Amino acid sequence: EKAEDRRQLLRKRVRDNFFPALERELKRVMGPVAPIIIEDKLMDLGEAKDFFPQDQVDYLIEGLGEEISNETKRREFIEAMMQFLSVGR
């Protein structure tokens, strides 16, 4: 077993309902391209959806927010995700 694999197991992963909520909120402000944008950001962070670590959530949401050109929609997305996270943390 490699050290990298062990480290991955020790990191706390996001809840199962995180990505459905993330995609729903991003689709609301960006439309059907949302899943593609999410996949691109995951690749940028070098992470996988199945093992996405809790400590990277803020970076992911911030990065996705940067993709939203409309300031009002960007704020709505970030606020909705912060609300979602505050309920479950």
PDB file of N, CA, C and O in Angstrom, residues 6-86:
ATOM      1  N   ARG A   6      -2.864   5.684   1.484  1.00  0.00           N
ATOM      2  CA  ARG A   6      -3.203   5.801   2.915  1.00  0.00           C
ATOM      3  C   ARG A   6      -3.645   7.214   3.253  1.00  0.00           C
ATOM      4  O   ARG A   6      -4.602   7.420   3.976  1.00  0.00           O
ATOM      5  N   ARG A   7      -2.933   8.195   2.707  1.00  0.00           N
ATOM      6  CA  ARG A   7      -3.263   9.591   2.970  1.00  0.00           C
ATOM      7  C   ARG A   7      -4.667   9.896   2.438  1.00  0.00           C
ATOM      8  O   ARG A   7      -5.448  10.579   3.077  1.00  0.00           O
ATOM      9  N   GLN A   8      -4.995   9.354   1.287  1.00  0.00           N
ATOM     10  CA  GLN A   8      -6.317   9.557   0.684  1.00  0.00           C
ATOM     11  C   GLN A   8      -7.403   8.988   1.598  1.00  0.00           C
ATOM     12  O   GLN A   8      -8.447   9.588   1.764  1.00  0.00           O
ATOM     13  N   LEU A   9      -7.148   7.843   2.195  1.00  0.00           N
ATOM     14  CA  LEU A   9      -8.132   7.216   3.075  1.00  0.00           C
ATOM     15  C   LEU A   9      -8.327   8.004   4.368  1.00  0.00           C
ATOM     16  O   LEU A   9      -9.413   8.005   4.938  1.00  0.00           O
ATOM     17  N   LEU A  10      -7.279   8.676   4.823  1.00  0.00           N
ATOM     18  CA  LEU A  10      -7.359   9.422   6.076  1.00  0.00           C
ATOM     19  C   LEU A  10      -8.082  10.756   5.930  1.00  0.00           C
ATOM     20  O   LEU A  10      -8.587  11.286   6.900  1.00  0.00           O
ATOM     21  N   ARG A  11      -8.137  11.282   4.718  1.00  0.00           N
ATOM     22  CA  ARG A  11      -8.800  12.560   4.498  1.00  0.00           C
ATOM     23  C   ARG A  11     -10.311  12.363   4.546  1.00  0.00           C
ATOM     24  O   ARG A  11     -10.837  11.424   3.969  1.00  0.00           O
ATOM     25  N   LYS A  12     -10.984  13.267   5.208  1.00  0.00           N
ATOM     26  CA  LYS A  12     -12.438  13.172   5.326  1.00  0.00           C
ATOM     27  C   LYS A  12     -13.076  13.567   3.990  1.00  0.00           C
ATOM     28  O   LYS A  12     -12.779  14.623   3.443  1.00  0.00           O
ATOM     29  N   ARG A  13     -13.935  12.697   3.498  1.00  0.00           N
ATOM     30  CA  ARG A  13     -14.590  12.947   2.212  1.00  0.00           C
ATOM     31  C   ARG A  13     -15.892  13.711   2.397  1.00  0.00           C
ATOM     32  O   ARG A  13     -16.486  13.706   3.467  1.00  0.00           O
ATOM     33  N   VAL A  14     -16.329  14.351   1.309  1.00  0.00           N
ATOM     34  CA  VAL A  14     -17.610  15.062   1.346  1.00  0.00           C
ATOM     35  C   VAL A  14     -18.753  14.059   1.464  1.00  0.00           C
ATOM     36  O   VAL A  14     -18.604  12.890   1.109  1.00  0.00           O
ATOM     37  N   ARG A  15     -19.877  14.543   1.937  1.00  0.00           N
ATOM     38  CA  ARG A  15     -21.057  13.685   2.050  1.00  0.00           C
ATOM     39  C   ARG A  15     -21.565  13.299   0.663  1.00  0.00           C
ATOM     40  O   ARG A  15     -21.302  13.992  -0.321  1.00  0.00           O
ATOM     41  N   ASP A  16     -22.321  12.218   0.607  1.00  0.00           N
ATOM     42  CA  ASP A  16     -22.845  11.728  -0.666  1.00  0.00           C
ATOM     43  C   ASP A  16     -23.743  12.733  -1.377  1.00  0.00           C
ATOM     44  O   ASP A  16     -23.851  12.717  -2.590  1.00  0.00           O
ATOM     45  N   ASN A  17     -24.399  13.598  -0.615  1.00  0.00           N
ATOM     46  CA  ASN A  17     -25.325  14.542  -1.241  1.00  0.00           C
ATOM     47  C   ASN A  17     -24.652  15.848  -1.681  1.00  0.00           C
ATOM     48  O   ASN A  17     -25.307  16.732  -2.218  1.00  0.00           O
ATOM     49  N   PHE A  18     -23.339  15.966  -1.499  1.00  0.00           N
ATOM     50  CA  PHE A  18     -22.645  17.195  -1.869  1.00  0.00           C
ATOM     51  C   PHE A  18     -22.682  17.454  -3.372  1.00  0.00           C
ATOM     52  O   PHE A  18     -23.078  18.530  -3.811  1.00  0.00           O
ATOM     53  N   PHE A  19     -22.259  16.488  -4.173  1.00  0.00           N
ATOM     54  CA  PHE A  19     -22.173  16.731  -5.612  1.00  0.00           C
ATOM     55  C   PHE A  19     -23.533  16.906  -6.279  1.00  0.00           C
ATOM     56  O   PHE A  19     -23.664  17.771  -7.157  1.00  0.00           O
ATOM     57  N   PRO A  20     -24.579  16.160  -5.891  1.00  0.00           N
ATOM     58  CA  PRO A  20     -25.900  16.463  -6.457  1.00  0.00           C
ATOM     59  C   PRO A  20     -26.352  17.895  -6.144  1.00  0.00           C
ATOM     60  O   PRO A  20     -26.889  18.589  -7.013  1.00  0.00           O
ATOM     61  N   ALA A  21     -26.098  18.365  -4.930  1.00  0.00           N
ATOM     62  CA  ALA A  21     -26.468  19.739  -4.561  1.00  0.00           C
ATOM     63  C   ALA A  21     -25.630  20.750  -5.342  1.00  0.00           C
ATOM     64  O   ALA A  21     -26.147  21.750  -5.844  1.00  0.00           O
ATOM     65  N   LEU A  22     -24.340  20.479  -5.456  1.00  0.00           N
ATOM     66  CA  LEU A  22     -23.441  21.360  -6.196  1.00  0.00           C
ATOM     67  C   LEU A  22     -23.893  21.482  -7.649  1.00  0.00           C
ATOM     68  O   LEU A  22     -24.006  22.581  -8.189  1.00  0.00           O
ATOM     69  N   GLU A  23     -24.174  20.358  -8.264  1.00  0.00           N
ATOM     70  CA  GLU A  23     -24.590  20.359  -9.662  1.00  0.00           C
ATOM     71  C   GLU A  23     -25.938  21.065  -9.835  1.00  0.00           C
ATOM     72  O   GLU A  23     -26.114  21.847 -10.770  1.00  0.00           O
ATOM     73  N   ARG A  24     -26.860  20.823  -8.933  1.00  0.00           N
ATOM     74  CA  ARG A  24     -28.184  21.463  -9.006  1.00  0.00           C
ATOM     75  C   ARG A  24     -28.042  22.983  -8.939  1.00  0.00           C
ATOM     76  O   ARG A  24     -28.628  23.710  -9.749  1.00  0.00           O
ATOM     77  N   GLU A  25     -27.254  23.467  -7.992  1.00  0.00           N
ATOM     78  CA  GLU A  25     -27.081  24.916  -7.835  1.00  0.00           C
ATOM     79  C   GLU A  25     -26.342  25.535  -9.017  1.00  0.00           C
ATOM     80  O   GLU A  25     -26.679  26.633  -9.464  1.00  0.00           O
ATOM     81  N   LEU A  26     -25.334  24.836  -9.525  1.00  0.00           N
ATOM     82  CA  LEU A  26     -24.589  25.372 -10.668  1.00  0.00           C
ATOM     83  C   LEU A  26     -25.459  25.366 -11.923  1.00  0.00           C
ATOM     84  O   LEU A  26     -25.413  26.312 -12.709  1.00  0.00           O
ATOM     85  N   LYS A  27     -26.270  24.325 -12.117  1.00  0.00           N
ATOM     86  CA  LYS A  27     -27.190  24.286 -13.263  1.00  0.00           C
ATOM     87  C   LYS A  27     -28.183  25.436 -13.196  1.00  0.00           C
ATOM     88  O   LYS A  27     -28.560  25.995 -14.220  1.00  0.00           O
ATOM     89  N   ARG A  28     -28.607  25.776 -11.990  1.00  0.00           N
ATOM     90  CA  ARG A  28     -29.573  26.856 -11.815  1.00  0.00           C
ATOM     91  C   ARG A  28     -29.026  28.182 -12.358  1.00  0.00           C
ATOM     92  O   ARG A  28     -29.756  28.959 -12.939  1.00  0.00           O
ATOM     93  N   VAL A  29     -27.732  28.414 -12.185  1.00  0.00           N
ATOM     94  CA  VAL A  29     -27.152  29.683 -12.628  1.00  0.00           C
ATOM     95  C   VAL A  29     -26.411  29.609 -13.964  1.00  0.00           C
ATOM     96  O   VAL A  29     -26.231  30.626 -14.620  1.00  0.00           O
ATOM     97  N   MET A  30     -26.005  28.397 -14.378  1.00  0.00           N
ATOM     98  CA  MET A  30     -25.220  28.270 -15.613  1.00  0.00           C
ATOM     99  C   MET A  30     -25.883  27.416 -16.690  1.00  0.00           C
ATOM    100  O   MET A  30     -25.429  27.419 -17.822  1.00  0.00           O
ATOM    101  N   GLY A  31     -26.876  26.645 -16.318  1.00  0.00           N
ATOM    102  CA  GLY A  31     -27.535  25.793 -17.291  1.00  0.00           C
ATOM    103  C   GLY A  31     -26.873  24.432 -17.430  1.00  0.00           C
ATOM    104  O   GLY A  31     -26.130  23.994 -16.542  1.00  0.00           O
ATOM    105  N   PRO A  32     -27.136  23.772 -18.563  1.00  0.00           N
ATOM    106  CA  PRO A  32     -26.723  22.376 -18.739  1.00  0.00           C
ATOM    107  C   PRO A  32     -25.211  22.122 -18.836  1.00  0.00           C
ATOM    108  O   PRO A  32     -24.790  20.976 -18.804  1.00  0.00           O
ATOM    109  N   VAL A  33     -24.407  23.160 -18.920  1.00  0.00           N
ATOM    110  CA  VAL A  33     -22.944  22.960 -18.968  1.00  0.00           C
ATOM    111  C   VAL A  33     -22.355  22.683 -17.590  1.00  0.00           C
ATOM    112  O   VAL A  33     -21.182  22.330 -17.478  1.00  0.00           O
ATOM    113  N   ALA A  34     -23.164  22.826 -16.549  1.00  0.00           N
ATOM    114  CA  ALA A  34     -22.674  22.687 -15.170  1.00  0.00           C
ATOM    115  C   ALA A  34     -21.868  21.411 -14.915  1.00  0.00           C
ATOM    116  O   ALA A  34     -20.771  21.491 -14.354  1.00  0.00           O
ATOM    117  N   PRO A  35     -22.359  20.221 -15.315  1.00  0.00           N
ATOM    118  CA  PRO A  35     -21.568  19.010 -15.037  1.00  0.00           C
ATOM    119  C   PRO A  35     -20.176  19.037 -15.681  1.00  0.00           C
ATOM    120  O   PRO A  35     -19.207  18.563 -15.083  1.00  0.00           O
ATOM    121  N   ILE A  36     -20.075  19.634 -16.853  1.00  0.00           N
ATOM    122  CA  ILE A  36     -18.785  19.710 -17.550  1.00  0.00           C
ATOM    123  C   ILE A  36     -17.840  20.647 -16.797  1.00  0.00           C
ATOM    124  O   ILE A  36     -16.660  20.335 -16.603  1.00  0.00           O
ATOM    125  N   ILE A  37     -18.370  21.769 -16.338  1.00  0.00           N
ATOM    126  CA  ILE A  37     -17.571  22.733 -15.577  1.00  0.00           C
ATOM    127  C   ILE A  37     -17.061  22.084 -14.285  1.00  0.00           C
ATOM    128  O   ILE A  37     -15.902  22.253 -13.912  1.00  0.00           O
ATOM    129  N   ILE A  38     -17.931  21.330 -13.622  1.00  0.00           N
ATOM    130  CA  ILE A  38     -17.541  20.651 -12.380  1.00  0.00           C
ATOM    131  C   ILE A  38     -16.413  19.663 -12.649  1.00  0.00           C
ATOM    132  O   ILE A  38     -15.418  19.633 -11.927  1.00  0.00           O
ATOM    133  N   GLU A  39     -16.556  18.855 -13.689  1.00  0.00           N
ATOM    134  CA  GLU A  39     -15.510  17.880 -14.030  1.00  0.00           C
ATOM    135  C   GLU A  39     -14.181  18.578 -14.330  1.00  0.00           C
ATOM    136  O   GLU A  39     -13.127  18.115 -13.903  1.00  0.00           O
ATOM    137  N   ASP A  40     -14.242  19.681 -15.053  1.00  0.00           N
ATOM    138  CA  ASP A  40     -13.020  20.435 -15.365  1.00  0.00           C
ATOM    139  C   ASP A  40     -12.336  20.933 -14.092  1.00  0.00           C
ATOM    140  O   ASP A  40     -11.119  20.858 -13.951  1.00  0.00           O
ATOM    141  N   LYS A  41     -13.134  21.461 -13.159  1.00  0.00           N
ATOM    142  CA  LYS A  41     -12.564  21.972 -11.901  1.00  0.00           C
ATOM    143  C   LYS A  41     -11.985  20.839 -11.058  1.00  0.00           C
ATOM    144  O   LYS A  41     -10.959  21.017 -10.401  1.00  0.00           O
ATOM    145  N   LEU A  42     -12.629  19.683 -11.075  1.00  0.00           N
ATOM    146  CA  LEU A  42     -12.091  18.531 -10.347  1.00  0.00           C
ATOM    147  C   LEU A  42     -10.725  18.149 -10.916  1.00  0.00           C
ATOM    148  O   LEU A  42      -9.793  17.864 -10.159  1.00  0.00           O
ATOM    149  N   MET A  43     -10.620  18.165 -12.242  1.00  0.00           N
ATOM    150  CA  MET A  43      -9.328  17.846 -12.872  1.00  0.00           C
ATOM    151  C   MET A  43      -8.284  18.893 -12.502  1.00  0.00           C
ATOM    152  O   MET A  43      -7.142  18.554 -12.209  1.00  0.00           O
ATOM    153  N   ASP A  44      -8.687  20.167 -12.492  1.00  0.00           N
ATOM    154  CA  ASP A  44      -7.758  21.242 -12.108  1.00  0.00           C
ATOM    155  C   ASP A  44      -7.219  21.023 -10.695  1.00  0.00           C
ATOM    156  O   ASP A  44      -6.054  21.290 -10.424  1.00  0.00           O
ATOM    157  N   LEU A  45      -8.086  20.556  -9.797  1.00  0.00           N
ATOM    158  CA  LEU A  45      -7.687  20.319  -8.405  1.00  0.00           C
ATOM    159  C   LEU A  45      -6.985  18.974  -8.216  1.00  0.00           C
ATOM    160  O   LEU A  45      -6.451  18.692  -7.147  1.00  0.00           O
ATOM    161  N   GLY A  46      -7.022  18.123  -9.255  1.00  0.00           N
ATOM    162  CA  GLY A  46      -6.400  16.810  -9.155  1.00  0.00           C
ATOM    163  C   GLY A  46      -7.147  15.869  -8.226  1.00  0.00           C
ATOM    164  O   GLY A  46      -6.542  15.018  -7.579  1.00  0.00           O
ATOM    165  N   GLU A  47      -8.456  16.040  -8.166  1.00  0.00           N
ATOM    166  CA  GLU A  47      -9.281  15.238  -7.266  1.00  0.00           C
ATOM    167  C   GLU A  47     -10.361  14.490  -8.050  1.00  0.00           C
ATOM    168  O   GLU A  47     -10.680  14.865  -9.171  1.00  0.00           O
ATOM    169  N   ALA A  48     -10.906  13.466  -7.435  1.00  0.00           N
ATOM    170  CA  ALA A  48     -11.983  12.686  -8.037  1.00  0.00           C
ATOM    171  C   ALA A  48     -13.263  12.886  -7.243  1.00  0.00           C
ATOM    172  O   ALA A  48     -13.222  13.071  -6.024  1.00  0.00           O
ATOM    173  N   LYS A  49     -14.383  12.839  -7.940  1.00  0.00           N
ATOM    174  CA  LYS A  49     -15.687  13.001  -7.287  1.00  0.00           C
ATOM    175  C   LYS A  49     -15.890  11.966  -6.190  1.00  0.00           C
ATOM    176  O   LYS A  49     -16.382  12.278  -5.114  1.00  0.00           O
ATOM    177  N   ASP A  50     -15.513  10.723  -6.462  1.00  0.00           N
ATOM    178  CA  ASP A  50     -15.738   9.624  -5.520  1.00  0.00           C
ATOM    179  C   ASP A  50     -14.972   9.778  -4.209  1.00  0.00           C
ATOM    180  O   ASP A  50     -15.388   9.255  -3.194  1.00  0.00           O
ATOM    181  N   PHE A  51     -13.847  10.453  -4.254  1.00  0.00           N
ATOM    182  CA  PHE A  51     -13.006  10.593  -3.060  1.00  0.00           C
ATOM    183  C   PHE A  51     -12.694  12.051  -2.761  1.00  0.00           C
ATOM    184  O   PHE A  51     -11.628  12.365  -2.250  1.00  0.00           O
ATOM    185  N   PHE A  52     -13.636  12.943  -3.079  1.00  0.00           N
ATOM    186  CA  PHE A  52     -13.348  14.366  -2.923  1.00  0.00           C
ATOM    187  C   PHE A  52     -13.229  14.739  -1.453  1.00  0.00           C
ATOM    188  O   PHE A  52     -14.151  14.521  -0.677  1.00  0.00           O
ATOM    189  N   PRO A  53     -12.099  15.305  -1.060  1.00  0.00           N
ATOM    190  CA  PRO A  53     -11.865  15.614   0.356  1.00  0.00           C
ATOM    191  C   PRO A  53     -12.592  16.877   0.821  1.00  0.00           C
ATOM    192  O   PRO A  53     -12.674  17.867   0.090  1.00  0.00           O
ATOM    193  N   GLN A  54     -13.077  16.814   2.019  1.00  0.00           N
ATOM    194  CA  GLN A  54     -13.782  17.935   2.645  1.00  0.00           C
ATOM    195  C   GLN A  54     -12.931  19.202   2.651  1.00  0.00           C
ATOM    196  O   GLN A  54     -13.437  20.299   2.455  1.00  0.00           O
ATOM    197  N   ASP A  55     -11.626  19.041   2.842  1.00  0.00           N
ATOM    198  CA  ASP A  55     -10.758  20.226   2.942  1.00  0.00           C
ATOM    199  C   ASP A  55     -10.539  20.946   1.611  1.00  0.00           C
ATOM    200  O   ASP A  55      -9.890  21.984   1.570  1.00  0.00           O
ATOM    201  N   GLN A  56     -11.085  20.414   0.532  1.00  0.00           N
ATOM    202  CA  GLN A  56     -10.958  21.062  -0.781  1.00  0.00           C
ATOM    203  C   GLN A  56     -12.262  21.714  -1.246  1.00  0.00           C
ATOM    204  O   GLN A  56     -12.306  22.320  -2.311  1.00  0.00           O
ATOM    205  N   VAL A  57     -13.323  21.582  -0.462  1.00  0.00           N
ATOM    206  CA  VAL A  57     -14.646  22.078  -0.861  1.00  0.00           C
ATOM    207  C   VAL A  57     -14.628  23.573  -1.153  1.00  0.00           C
ATOM    208  O   VAL A  57     -15.158  24.019  -2.170  1.00  0.00           O
ATOM    209  N   ASP A  58     -14.036  24.356  -0.275  1.00  0.00           N
ATOM    210  CA  ASP A  58     -14.018  25.810  -0.474  1.00  0.00           C
ATOM    211  C   ASP A  58     -13.303  26.189  -1.767  1.00  0.00           C
ATOM    212  O   ASP A  58     -13.748  27.084  -2.483  1.00  0.00           O
ATOM    213  N   TYR A  59     -12.208  25.493  -2.083  1.00  0.00           N
ATOM    214  CA  TYR A  59     -11.476  25.758  -3.324  1.00  0.00           C
ATOM    215  C   TYR A  59     -12.337  25.430  -4.542  1.00  0.00           C
ATOM    216  O   TYR A  59     -12.318  26.151  -5.537  1.00  0.00           O
ATOM    217  N   LEU A  60     -13.076  24.339  -4.460  1.00  0.00           N
ATOM    218  CA  LEU A  60     -13.930  23.937  -5.572  1.00  0.00           C
ATOM    219  C   LEU A  60     -15.050  24.956  -5.786  1.00  0.00           C
ATOM    220  O   LEU A  60     -15.281  25.404  -6.915  1.00  0.00           O
ATOM    221  N   ILE A  61     -15.722  25.339  -4.727  1.00  0.00           N
ATOM    222  CA  ILE A  61     -16.819  26.302  -4.845  1.00  0.00           C
ATOM    223  C   ILE A  61     -16.298  27.653  -5.349  1.00  0.00           C
ATOM    224  O   ILE A  61     -16.906  28.271  -6.230  1.00  0.00           O
ATOM    225  N   GLU A  62     -15.174  28.083  -4.826  1.00  0.00           N
ATOM    226  CA  GLU A  62     -14.577  29.343  -5.265  1.00  0.00           C
ATOM    227  C   GLU A  62     -14.216  29.276  -6.754  1.00  0.00           C
ATOM    228  O   GLU A  62     -14.484  30.200  -7.518  1.00  0.00           O
ATOM    229  N   GLY A  63     -13.611  28.175  -7.162  1.00  0.00           N
ATOM    230  CA  GLY A  63     -13.231  27.997  -8.562  1.00  0.00           C
ATOM    231  C   GLY A  63     -14.436  27.973  -9.484  1.00  0.00           C
ATOM    232  O   GLY A  63     -14.411  28.552 -10.571  1.00  0.00           O
ATOM    233  N   LEU A  64     -15.491  27.304  -9.057  1.00  0.00           N
ATOM    234  CA  LEU A  64     -16.711  27.274  -9.859  1.00  0.00           C
ATOM    235  C   LEU A  64     -17.340  28.661  -9.917  1.00  0.00           C
ATOM    236  O   LEU A  64     -17.842  29.073 -10.971  1.00  0.00           O
ATOM    237  N   GLY A  65     -17.299  29.379  -8.813  1.00  0.00           N
ATOM    238  CA  GLY A  65     -17.830  30.743  -8.790  1.00  0.00           C
ATOM    239  C   GLY A  65     -17.133  31.643  -9.800  1.00  0.00           C
ATOM    240  O   GLY A  65     -17.765  32.491 -10.433  1.00  0.00           O
ATOM    241  N   GLU A  66     -15.836  31.433  -9.977  1.00  0.00           N
ATOM    242  CA  GLU A  66     -15.070  32.236 -10.942  1.00  0.00           C
ATOM    243  C   GLU A  66     -15.533  32.007 -12.377  1.00  0.00           C
ATOM    244  O   GLU A  66     -15.308  32.850 -13.245  1.00  0.00           O
ATOM    245  N   GLU A  67     -16.186  30.878 -12.627  1.00  0.00           N
ATOM    246  CA  GLU A  67     -16.682  30.571 -13.964  1.00  0.00           C
ATOM    247  C   GLU A  67     -18.014  31.264 -14.272  1.00  0.00           C
ATOM    248  O   GLU A  67     -18.471  31.271 -15.411  1.00  0.00           O
ATOM    249  N   ILE A  68     -18.648  31.831 -13.256  1.00  0.00           N
ATOM    250  CA  ILE A  68     -19.949  32.474 -13.424  1.00  0.00           C
ATOM    251  C   ILE A  68     -19.716  33.959 -13.674  1.00  0.00           C
ATOM    252  O   ILE A  68     -19.290  34.692 -12.774  1.00  0.00           O
ATOM    253  N   SER A  69     -19.982  34.411 -14.894  1.00  0.00           N
ATOM    254  CA  SER A  69     -19.668  35.794 -15.267  1.00  0.00           C
ATOM    255  C   SER A  69     -20.627  36.810 -14.640  1.00  0.00           C
ATOM    256  O   SER A  69     -20.230  37.927 -14.340  1.00  0.00           O
ATOM    257  N   ASN A  70     -21.867  36.420 -14.421  1.00  0.00           N
ATOM    258  CA  ASN A  70     -22.841  37.326 -13.832  1.00  0.00           C
ATOM    259  C   ASN A  70     -22.624  37.400 -12.318  1.00  0.00           C
ATOM    260  O   ASN A  70     -22.743  36.398 -11.615  1.00  0.00           O
ATOM    261  N   GLU A  71     -22.317  38.591 -11.837  1.00  0.00           N
ATOM    262  CA  GLU A  71     -21.978  38.779 -10.414  1.00  0.00           C
ATOM    263  C   GLU A  71     -23.115  38.348  -9.487  1.00  0.00           C
ATOM    264  O   GLU A  71     -22.888  37.714  -8.460  1.00  0.00           O
ATOM    265  N   THR A  72     -24.343  38.689  -9.840  1.00  0.00           N
ATOM    266  CA  THR A  72     -25.497  38.325  -9.009  1.00  0.00           C
ATOM    267  C   THR A  72     -25.650  36.815  -8.935  1.00  0.00           C
ATOM    268  O   THR A  72     -25.849  36.254  -7.849  1.00  0.00           O
ATOM    269  N   LYS A  73     -25.539  36.153 -10.081  1.00  0.00           N
ATOM    270  CA  LYS A  73     -25.659  34.693 -10.106  1.00  0.00           C
ATOM    271  C   LYS A  73     -24.508  34.035  -9.357  1.00  0.00           C
ATOM    272  O   LYS A  73     -24.688  33.021  -8.698  1.00  0.00           O
ATOM    273  N   ARG A  74     -23.317  34.609  -9.474  1.00  0.00           N
ATOM    274  CA  ARG A  74     -22.154  34.080  -8.754  1.00  0.00           C
ATOM    275  C   ARG A  74     -22.420  34.116  -7.249  1.00  0.00           C
ATOM    276  O   ARG A  74     -22.202  33.140  -6.543  1.00  0.00           O
ATOM    277  N   ARG A  75     -22.900  35.271  -6.776  1.00  0.00           N
ATOM    278  CA  ARG A  75     -23.208  35.411  -5.343  1.00  0.00           C
ATOM    279  C   ARG A  75     -24.293  34.422  -4.911  1.00  0.00           C
ATOM    280  O   ARG A  75     -24.188  33.808  -3.857  1.00  0.00           O
ATOM    281  N   GLU A  76     -25.330  34.276  -5.738  1.00  0.00           N
ATOM    282  CA  GLU A  76     -26.413  33.339  -5.424  1.00  0.00           C
ATOM    283  C   GLU A  76     -25.880  31.917  -5.287  1.00  0.00           C
ATOM    284  O   GLU A  76     -26.251  31.197  -4.361  1.00  0.00           O
ATOM    285  N   PHE A  77     -25.018  31.519  -6.216  1.00  0.00           N
ATOM    286  CA  PHE A  77     -24.444  30.177  -6.190  1.00  0.00           C
ATOM    287  C   PHE A  77     -23.616  29.966  -4.920  1.00  0.00           C
ATOM    288  O   PHE A  77     -23.803  28.989  -4.198  1.00  0.00           O
ATOM    289  N   ILE A  78     -22.721  30.886  -4.639  1.00  0.00           N
ATOM    290  CA  ILE A  78     -21.838  30.745  -3.473  1.00  0.00           C
ATOM    291  C   ILE A  78     -22.657  30.758  -2.180  1.00  0.00           C
ATOM    292  O   ILE A  78     -22.426  29.930  -1.299  1.00  0.00           O
ATOM    293  N   GLU A  79     -23.622  31.654  -2.087  1.00  0.00           N
ATOM    294  CA  GLU A  79     -24.463  31.707  -0.887  1.00  0.00           C
ATOM    295  C   GLU A  79     -25.262  30.421  -0.706  1.00  0.00           C
ATOM    296  O   GLU A  79     -25.387  29.916   0.412  1.00  0.00           O
ATOM    297  N   ALA A  80     -25.812  29.895  -1.805  1.00  0.00           N
ATOM    298  CA  ALA A  80     -26.586  28.650  -1.719  1.00  0.00           C
ATOM    299  C   ALA A  80     -25.707  27.494  -1.253  1.00  0.00           C
ATOM    300  O   ALA A  80     -26.124  26.683  -0.409  1.00  0.00           O
ATOM    301  N   MET A  81     -24.484  27.418  -1.760  1.00  0.00           N
ATOM    302  CA  MET A  81     -23.588  26.339  -1.362  1.00  0.00           C
ATOM    303  C   MET A  81     -23.112  26.509   0.080  1.00  0.00           C
ATOM    304  O   MET A  81     -22.999  25.530   0.813  1.00  0.00           O
ATOM    305  N   MET A  82     -22.868  27.735   0.503  1.00  0.00           N
ATOM    306  CA  MET A  82     -22.459  27.960   1.894  1.00  0.00           C
ATOM    307  C   MET A  82     -23.605  27.582   2.837  1.00  0.00           C
ATOM    308  O   MET A  82     -23.367  26.988   3.887  1.00  0.00           O
ATOM    309  N   GLN A  83     -24.815  27.899   2.429  1.00  0.00           N
ATOM    310  CA  GLN A  83     -25.991  27.520   3.227  1.00  0.00           C
ATOM    311  C   GLN A  83     -26.095  25.997   3.314  1.00  0.00           C
ATOM    312  O   GLN A  83     -26.298  25.428   4.384  1.00  0.00           O
ATOM    313  N   PHE A  84     -25.934  25.329   2.175  1.00  0.00           N
ATOM    314  CA  PHE A  84     -25.985  23.857   2.148  1.00  0.00           C
ATOM    315  C   PHE A  84     -24.926  23.275   3.069  1.00  0.00           C
ATOM    316  O   PHE A  84     -25.214  22.361   3.856  1.00  0.00           O
ATOM    317  N   LEU A  85     -23.730  23.791   3.006  1.00  0.00           N
ATOM    318  CA  LEU A  85     -22.629  23.268   3.828  1.00  0.00           C
ATOM    319  C   LEU A  85     -22.828  23.562   5.302  1.00  0.00           C
ATOM    320  O   LEU A  85     -22.481  22.735   6.147  1.00  0.00           O
ATOM    321  N   SER A  86     -23.384  24.703   5.632  1.00  0.00           N
ATOM    322  CA  SER A  86     -23.557  25.052   7.043  1.00  0.00           C
ATOM    323  C   SER A  86     -24.599  24.160   7.721  1.00  0.00           C
ATOM    324  O   SER A  86     -24.490  23.891   8.908  1.00  0.00           O
TER     325      SER A  86
END
